[in-house]
Short mmCIF file of C-alpha atoms and ligand atoms in Angstrom, two decimals:
data_model
loop_
_atom_site.label_atom_id
_atom_site.label_comp_id
_atom_site.label_asym_id
_atom_site.label_seq_id
_atom_site.Cartn_x
_atom_site.Cartn_y
_atom_site.Cartn_z
CA UNK A 1 -14.78 11.67 -31.93
CA UNK A 2 -15.93 10.58 -28.46
CA UNK A 3 -14.67 12.92 -25.79
CA UNK A 4 -13.84 12.69 -22.10
CA UNK A 5 -15.25 15.15 -19.60
CA UNK A 6 -12.33 15.71 -17.17
CA UNK A 7 -8.78 14.50 -17.69
CA UNK A 8 -6.39 14.64 -14.73
CA UNK A 9 -2.69 14.62 -15.58
CA UNK A 10 -0.45 13.73 -12.63
CA UNK A 11 3.13 14.87 -13.26
CA UNK A 12 3.29 17.97 -15.43
CA UNK A 13 6.72 17.47 -16.96
CA UNK A 14 7.75 16.96 -20.57
CA UNK A 15 5.40 14.02 -21.17
CA UNK A 16 2.48 14.95 -18.90
CA UNK A 17 2.60 18.58 -20.03
CA UNK A 18 2.73 17.59 -23.70
CA UNK A 19 -0.14 15.11 -23.28
CA UNK A 20 -2.28 17.70 -21.49
CA UNK A 21 -1.54 20.31 -24.16
CA UNK A 22 -2.21 17.91 -27.05
CA UNK A 23 -5.49 16.52 -25.68
CA UNK A 24 -6.66 20.01 -24.80
CA UNK A 25 -5.86 21.49 -28.20
CA UNK A 26 -7.52 18.53 -29.95
CA UNK A 27 -10.67 19.13 -27.91
CA UNK A 28 -10.71 15.47 -26.83
CA UNK A 29 -11.84 16.41 -23.32
CA UNK A 30 -13.92 19.21 -21.84
CA UNK A 31 -11.32 20.22 -19.27
CA UNK A 32 -7.82 19.24 -18.18
CA UNK A 33 -6.86 19.22 -14.52
CA UNK A 34 -3.24 18.92 -13.49
CA UNK A 35 -1.43 17.89 -10.34
CA UNK A 36 2.29 18.00 -9.60
CA UNK A 37 4.25 17.73 -6.36
CA UNK A 38 6.28 20.68 -7.60
CA UNK A 39 4.11 23.78 -7.17
CA UNK A 40 6.24 25.78 -9.64
CA UNK A 41 5.50 23.24 -12.41
CA UNK A 42 1.80 23.43 -11.59
CA UNK A 43 1.86 27.24 -11.79
CA UNK A 44 3.83 27.17 -15.04
CA UNK A 45 1.42 24.67 -16.63
CA UNK A 46 -1.48 26.93 -15.72
CA UNK A 47 0.33 30.05 -16.99
CA UNK A 48 1.18 28.33 -20.29
CA UNK A 49 -2.48 27.35 -20.74
CA UNK A 50 -1.56 23.64 -20.77
CA UNK A 51 -4.11 22.85 -18.05
CA UNK A 52 -7.42 24.48 -17.16
CA UNK A 53 -7.04 23.96 -13.43
CA UNK A 54 -4.14 23.20 -11.11
CA UNK A 55 -5.13 20.89 -8.23
CA UNK A 56 -3.74 21.53 -4.76
CA UNK A 57 -3.97 17.84 -3.90
CA UNK A 58 -4.32 14.50 -5.64
CA UNK A 59 -7.65 14.05 -3.83
CA UNK A 60 -9.01 17.21 -5.44
CA UNK A 61 -8.01 15.99 -8.91
CA UNK A 62 -9.33 12.50 -8.30
CA UNK A 63 -12.75 13.78 -7.26
CA UNK A 64 -13.19 15.56 -10.61
CA UNK A 65 -11.46 13.17 -13.01
CA UNK A 66 -12.92 10.63 -15.42
CA UNK A 67 -9.52 9.68 -16.79
CA UNK A 68 -6.19 9.90 -14.94
CA UNK A 69 -2.85 9.98 -16.77
CA UNK A 70 0.19 9.19 -14.61
CA UNK A 71 3.25 10.90 -16.10
CA UNK A 72 5.56 10.81 -13.09
CA UNK A 73 9.00 9.10 -12.94
CA UNK A 74 8.73 5.28 -12.82
CA UNK A 75 9.48 4.90 -9.10
CA UNK A 76 6.90 7.56 -8.22
CA UNK A 77 4.11 5.45 -9.81
CA UNK A 78 3.64 3.27 -6.71
CA UNK A 79 3.34 6.13 -4.16
CA UNK A 80 0.91 7.91 -6.49
CA UNK A 81 -1.23 4.76 -6.86
CA UNK A 82 -1.14 4.34 -3.06
CA UNK A 83 -2.27 7.91 -2.57
CA UNK A 84 -5.07 7.46 -5.12
CA UNK A 85 -6.32 4.44 -3.18
CA UNK A 86 -6.18 6.36 0.10
CA UNK A 87 -8.13 9.25 -1.45
CA UNK A 88 -10.92 7.01 -2.72
CA UNK A 89 -11.99 4.93 0.23
CA UNK A 90 -15.56 5.22 -1.12
CA UNK A 91 -14.51 2.99 -4.05
CA UNK A 92 -14.80 5.80 -6.61
CA UNK A 93 -11.42 4.89 -8.10
CA UNK A 94 -12.95 1.85 -9.78
CA UNK A 95 -15.15 4.13 -11.90
CA UNK A 96 -12.18 6.03 -13.39
CA UNK A 97 -9.85 5.05 -16.19
CA UNK A 98 -6.18 5.19 -15.19
CA UNK A 99 -3.31 5.08 -17.64
CA UNK A 100 0.38 5.91 -17.53
CA UNK A 101 3.26 6.97 -19.77
CA UNK A 102 6.09 5.24 -17.92
CA UNK A 103 9.03 3.77 -19.80
CA UNK A 104 8.87 0.31 -18.14
CA UNK A 105 5.57 -1.54 -18.14
CA UNK A 106 6.78 -4.33 -15.86
CA UNK A 107 7.57 -1.71 -13.19
CA UNK A 108 4.03 -0.33 -13.43
CA UNK A 109 2.56 -3.84 -13.22
CA UNK A 110 4.68 -4.63 -10.13
CA UNK A 111 3.64 -1.34 -8.51
CA UNK A 112 -0.04 -2.06 -9.24
CA UNK A 113 0.23 -5.62 -7.89
CA UNK A 114 1.77 -4.30 -4.66
CA UNK A 115 -0.87 -1.61 -4.23
CA UNK A 116 -4.03 -3.42 -5.42
CA UNK A 117 -3.05 -7.10 -5.07
CA UNK A 118 -4.01 -7.51 -8.75
CA UNK A 119 -3.91 -5.43 -11.90
CA UNK A 120 -7.15 -3.40 -11.92
CA UNK A 121 -9.15 -3.82 -15.13
CA UNK A 122 -9.47 -0.03 -15.45
CA UNK A 123 -5.67 0.54 -15.46
CA UNK A 124 -4.31 0.67 -19.01
CA UNK A 125 -0.48 0.67 -19.19
CA UNK A 126 0.96 2.81 -21.98
CA UNK A 127 4.19 4.29 -23.28
CA UNK A 128 4.68 7.04 -25.87
CA UNK A 129 7.71 6.44 -28.10
CA UNK A 130 8.44 10.13 -28.19
CA UNK A 131 10.30 12.49 -25.97
CA UNK A 132 13.59 14.28 -25.76
CA UNK A 133 16.56 14.88 -23.50
CA UNK A 134 14.71 17.88 -22.10
CA UNK A 135 12.47 17.63 -19.07
CA UNK A 136 9.99 19.76 -17.22
CA UNK A 137 6.81 21.50 -18.26
CA UNK A 138 8.74 24.28 -20.03
CA UNK A 139 9.81 21.71 -22.65
CA UNK A 140 6.24 20.44 -23.23
CA UNK A 141 4.88 20.67 -26.78
CA UNK A 142 1.37 19.93 -28.04
CA UNK A 143 2.81 18.25 -31.15
CA UNK A 144 5.32 16.00 -29.31
CA UNK A 145 3.37 12.82 -30.12
CA UNK A 146 2.31 13.76 -33.66
CA UNK A 147 3.02 10.75 -35.95
CA UNK A 148 4.86 8.96 -33.13
CA UNK A 149 4.07 5.47 -31.88
CA UNK A 150 2.35 4.89 -28.58
CA UNK A 151 2.44 1.35 -27.21
CA UNK A 152 -0.38 0.14 -24.97
CA UNK A 153 0.20 -3.10 -23.08
CA UNK A 154 -3.25 -4.23 -21.91
CA UNK A 155 -3.58 -7.45 -19.92
CA UNK A 156 -6.28 -10.10 -20.41
CA UNK A 157 -8.53 -8.48 -17.82
CA UNK A 158 -8.13 -4.91 -19.11
CA UNK A 159 -11.54 -3.32 -19.61
CA UNK A 160 -12.30 -2.85 -23.34
CA UNK A 161 -13.94 0.54 -22.82
CA UNK A 162 -11.01 1.81 -20.73
CA UNK A 163 -8.62 0.66 -23.47
CA UNK A 164 -10.71 2.36 -26.15
CA UNK A 165 -10.79 5.63 -24.15
CA UNK A 166 -7.01 5.70 -23.69
CA UNK A 167 -6.51 4.86 -27.38
CA UNK A 168 -8.85 7.70 -28.36
CA UNK A 169 -6.93 10.19 -26.23
CA UNK A 170 -3.56 9.22 -27.72
CA UNK A 171 -5.00 9.30 -31.25
CA UNK A 172 -6.31 12.79 -30.55
CA UNK A 173 -2.63 13.71 -29.93
CA UNK A 174 -1.84 12.49 -33.46
CA UNK A 175 -0.14 9.30 -32.21
CA UNK A 176 -0.18 5.90 -33.87
CA UNK A 177 -1.36 3.43 -31.23
CA UNK A 178 -0.20 -0.20 -31.13
CA UNK A 179 -0.97 -2.95 -28.60
CA UNK A 180 1.93 -5.10 -27.40
CA UNK A 181 2.58 -7.79 -24.83
CA UNK A 182 3.78 -6.07 -21.65
CA UNK A 183 6.96 -8.14 -21.21
CA UNK A 184 7.82 -7.91 -24.90
CA UNK A 185 7.52 -4.12 -24.65
CA UNK A 186 10.17 -4.01 -21.94
CA UNK A 187 12.56 -6.25 -23.91
CA UNK A 188 12.18 -4.18 -27.08
CA UNK A 189 12.54 -0.82 -25.32
CA UNK A 190 15.52 -2.04 -23.28
CA UNK A 191 17.37 -2.45 -26.59
CA UNK A 192 16.08 0.46 -28.64
CA UNK A 193 15.85 3.16 -25.98
CA UNK A 194 17.26 2.23 -22.58
CA UNK A 195 20.55 0.68 -23.78
CA UNK A 196 21.51 3.69 -26.00
CA UNK A 197 20.79 6.07 -23.11
CA UNK A 198 22.97 4.07 -20.69
CA UNK A 199 25.78 3.89 -23.27
CA UNK A 200 25.65 7.65 -23.79
CA UNK A 201 25.64 8.35 -20.02
CA UNK A 202 28.50 5.91 -19.47
CA UNK A 203 30.60 7.23 -22.36
CA UNK A 204 30.32 10.86 -21.25
CA UNK A 205 30.86 10.02 -17.57
CA UNK A 206 33.91 7.87 -18.33
CA UNK A 207 35.53 10.46 -20.58
CA UNK A 208 34.63 13.46 -18.43
CA UNK A 209 35.97 11.74 -15.32
CA UNK A 210 39.49 11.46 -16.73
CA UNK A 211 41.56 14.67 -16.30
CA UNK A 212 43.62 13.68 -19.37
CA UNK A 213 40.49 14.20 -21.45
CA UNK A 214 40.13 17.94 -20.83
CA UNK A 215 40.23 18.73 -24.55
CA UNK A 216 37.67 16.19 -25.75
CA UNK A 217 34.58 18.29 -25.16
CA UNK A 218 36.23 21.35 -26.69
CA UNK A 219 37.04 19.50 -29.89
CA UNK A 220 34.01 17.20 -29.91
CA UNK A 221 32.87 16.70 -33.48
CA UNK A 222 29.41 15.99 -34.87
CA UNK A 223 29.56 12.26 -34.24
CA UNK A 224 30.32 12.70 -30.55
CA UNK A 225 27.62 15.33 -30.21
CA UNK A 226 25.02 13.15 -32.00
CA UNK A 227 25.89 10.06 -30.00
CA UNK A 228 25.91 11.80 -26.63
CA UNK A 229 22.95 14.20 -26.99
CA UNK A 230 20.79 11.89 -24.88
CA UNK A 231 23.32 11.95 -22.02
CA UNK A 232 21.77 15.35 -21.29
CA UNK A 233 18.55 13.55 -20.21
CA UNK A 234 17.06 13.69 -16.73
CA UNK A 235 19.07 11.56 -14.23
CA UNK A 236 16.02 10.71 -12.08
CA UNK A 237 14.03 9.42 -15.01
CA UNK A 238 16.90 7.19 -16.17
CA UNK A 239 17.73 6.02 -12.65
CA UNK A 240 14.12 4.86 -12.40
CA UNK A 241 14.24 3.16 -15.82
CA UNK A 242 17.48 1.32 -14.88
CA UNK A 243 15.84 -0.05 -11.74
CA UNK A 244 12.33 -0.42 -13.19
CA UNK A 245 13.38 -2.40 -16.27
CA UNK A 246 16.31 -4.01 -14.50
CA UNK A 247 16.19 -7.51 -16.01
CA UNK A 248 15.65 -6.57 -19.66
CA UNK A 249 18.26 -3.80 -19.40
CA UNK A 250 20.86 -6.22 -18.02
CA UNK A 251 20.17 -8.66 -20.85
CA UNK A 252 20.57 -5.86 -23.42
CA UNK A 253 23.81 -4.69 -21.77
CA UNK A 254 25.18 -8.27 -21.81
CA UNK A 255 24.31 -8.69 -25.49
CA UNK A 256 25.96 -5.36 -26.30
CA UNK A 257 29.06 -6.16 -24.20
CA UNK A 258 29.49 -9.41 -26.15
CA UNK A 259 29.36 -7.50 -29.44
CA UNK A 260 31.83 -4.91 -28.12
CA UNK A 261 34.24 -7.69 -27.12
CA UNK A 262 34.11 -9.11 -30.66
CA UNK A 263 34.94 -5.65 -32.03
CA UNK A 264 37.73 -5.20 -29.49
CA UNK A 265 39.26 -8.56 -30.40
CA UNK A 266 39.12 -7.73 -34.11
CA UNK A 267 40.99 -4.46 -33.40
CA UNK A 268 43.62 -6.29 -31.31
CA UNK A 269 44.13 -8.84 -34.09
CA UNK A 270 44.02 -6.19 -36.82
CA UNK A 271 41.39 -8.45 -38.40
CA UNK A 272 40.22 -6.32 -41.35
CA UNK A 273 37.71 -8.91 -42.52
CA UNK A 274 35.90 -8.96 -39.15
CA UNK A 275 36.02 -5.19 -38.80
CA UNK A 276 34.68 -4.56 -42.29
CA UNK A 277 32.03 -7.24 -41.69
CA UNK A 278 30.80 -5.53 -38.49
CA UNK A 279 30.83 -2.03 -40.00
CA UNK A 280 29.19 -3.08 -43.30
CA UNK A 281 26.42 -5.07 -41.60
CA UNK A 282 25.76 -2.18 -39.22
CA UNK A 283 25.79 0.39 -42.05
CA UNK A 284 23.34 -1.65 -44.09
CA UNK A 285 21.02 -2.25 -41.10
CA UNK A 286 21.14 1.45 -40.16
CA UNK A 287 20.27 2.52 -43.72
CA UNK A 288 17.02 0.57 -43.48
CA UNK A 289 15.46 2.90 -40.95
CA UNK A 290 15.26 6.65 -41.00
P1 NAD B 301 9.78 15.14 -16.14
O1 NAD B 301 10.88 15.12 -15.16
O2 NAD B 301 9.81 16.13 -17.25
O3 NAD B 301 8.38 15.31 -15.37
C1 NAD B 301 8.00 14.53 -14.26
C2 NAD B 301 7.08 15.39 -13.41
O4 NAD B 301 6.52 14.55 -12.38
C3 NAD B 301 7.80 16.54 -12.69
O5 NAD B 301 7.11 17.76 -12.93
C4 NAD B 301 7.75 16.15 -11.21
O6 NAD B 301 7.66 17.26 -10.34
C5 NAD B 301 6.49 15.30 -11.17
N1 NAD B 301 6.42 14.37 -10.06
C6 NAD B 301 7.39 13.57 -9.57
N2 NAD B 301 6.91 12.81 -8.57
C7 NAD B 301 5.60 13.15 -8.43
C8 NAD B 301 4.56 12.72 -7.56
N3 NAD B 301 4.77 11.76 -6.64
N4 NAD B 301 3.33 13.29 -7.68
C9 NAD B 301 3.11 14.26 -8.61
N5 NAD B 301 4.05 14.72 -9.45
C10 NAD B 301 5.29 14.15 -9.36
O7 NAD B 301 9.67 13.64 -16.71
P2 NAD B 301 9.09 13.15 -18.12
O8 NAD B 301 10.20 13.11 -19.10
O9 NAD B 301 7.85 13.90 -18.43
O10 NAD B 301 8.74 11.63 -17.78
C11 NAD B 301 7.51 11.27 -17.18
C12 NAD B 301 7.25 9.79 -17.41
O11 NAD B 301 7.21 9.56 -18.83
C13 NAD B 301 8.34 8.89 -16.84
O12 NAD B 301 7.74 7.75 -16.24
C14 NAD B 301 9.16 8.49 -18.06
O13 NAD B 301 9.69 7.19 -17.89
C15 NAD B 301 8.12 8.53 -19.17
N6 NAD B 301 8.64 8.83 -20.51
C16 NAD B 301 9.58 9.79 -20.70
C17 NAD B 301 10.05 10.05 -21.99
C18 NAD B 301 11.11 11.11 -22.26
O14 NAD B 301 11.72 11.13 -23.32
N7 NAD B 301 11.34 12.03 -21.34
C19 NAD B 301 9.54 9.34 -23.09
C20 NAD B 301 8.54 8.40 -22.85
C21 NAD B 301 8.10 8.14 -21.56
#
């Protein structure tokens, strides 16, 4: 396995912390540096042995790094890229590989276009299809990505060596790496990940906001708990996803709303055939994936 000398992880939360821990334990780099705006997260990452060195500034990390992983919330990607540019007025940034773990690839592309004027060939957009409703470095696990998909969305000008390096790092975490068109990624994830999160948030918020519903959480059964587990996810992350993948999320919400209206109408009309049709098709589709 080829290895990297110094990996810098920016944003030592669930994803950045898990990536640092996994790459470190796989021995895919000589040393892992970490940087986080939150000094407590930086200290905790160091204490947990997830990183070898906690950087006091992004400039310090940049000077040492060969590969930089951005694992900050989506809307923090642009300020971090801006700061990286400011720290590397000698042009050294162009010799590093940069990748990210953000949930919307269009948002990263837009941020990069605003900062660089074009997508740099050494910036490889990526997204691990793994995570949880927990956040912060305390929730990080070295095996988080084991046997999970990671989608990379390289553009035509993406440097082949940079792509190979990022792929190698994810594979060292035990992930299964797939390339996908950047826009297609956002459409797929809007439906499979973003929409279910927004439905869970909206369901819990709607029910919790009604004083007549005081008893619902007390008597919540397994189905409610399963469906709403992800409403315990980090509000900042999902705020950023809603804005960062705005267009694809709205399309997914519209498609879902249409389906919900059909269900509602079938209930109004006591239309057993339609209801059984919807439930049977959904049951059969659901049984085809684990
Ligand atoms: P998290 O809240 O656990 O961690 C984010 C970390 O980034 C925090 O420690 C925070 O202090 C730090 N941070 C914020 N702004 C910063 C800045 N400007 N500079 C340096 N550090 C900064 O979040 P997470 O769940 O690890 O998510 C990180 C990224 O991964 C997000 O872009 C998210 O969309 C993506 N992602 C999350 C999941 C998931 O399930 N949580 C899954 C896949 C991808």
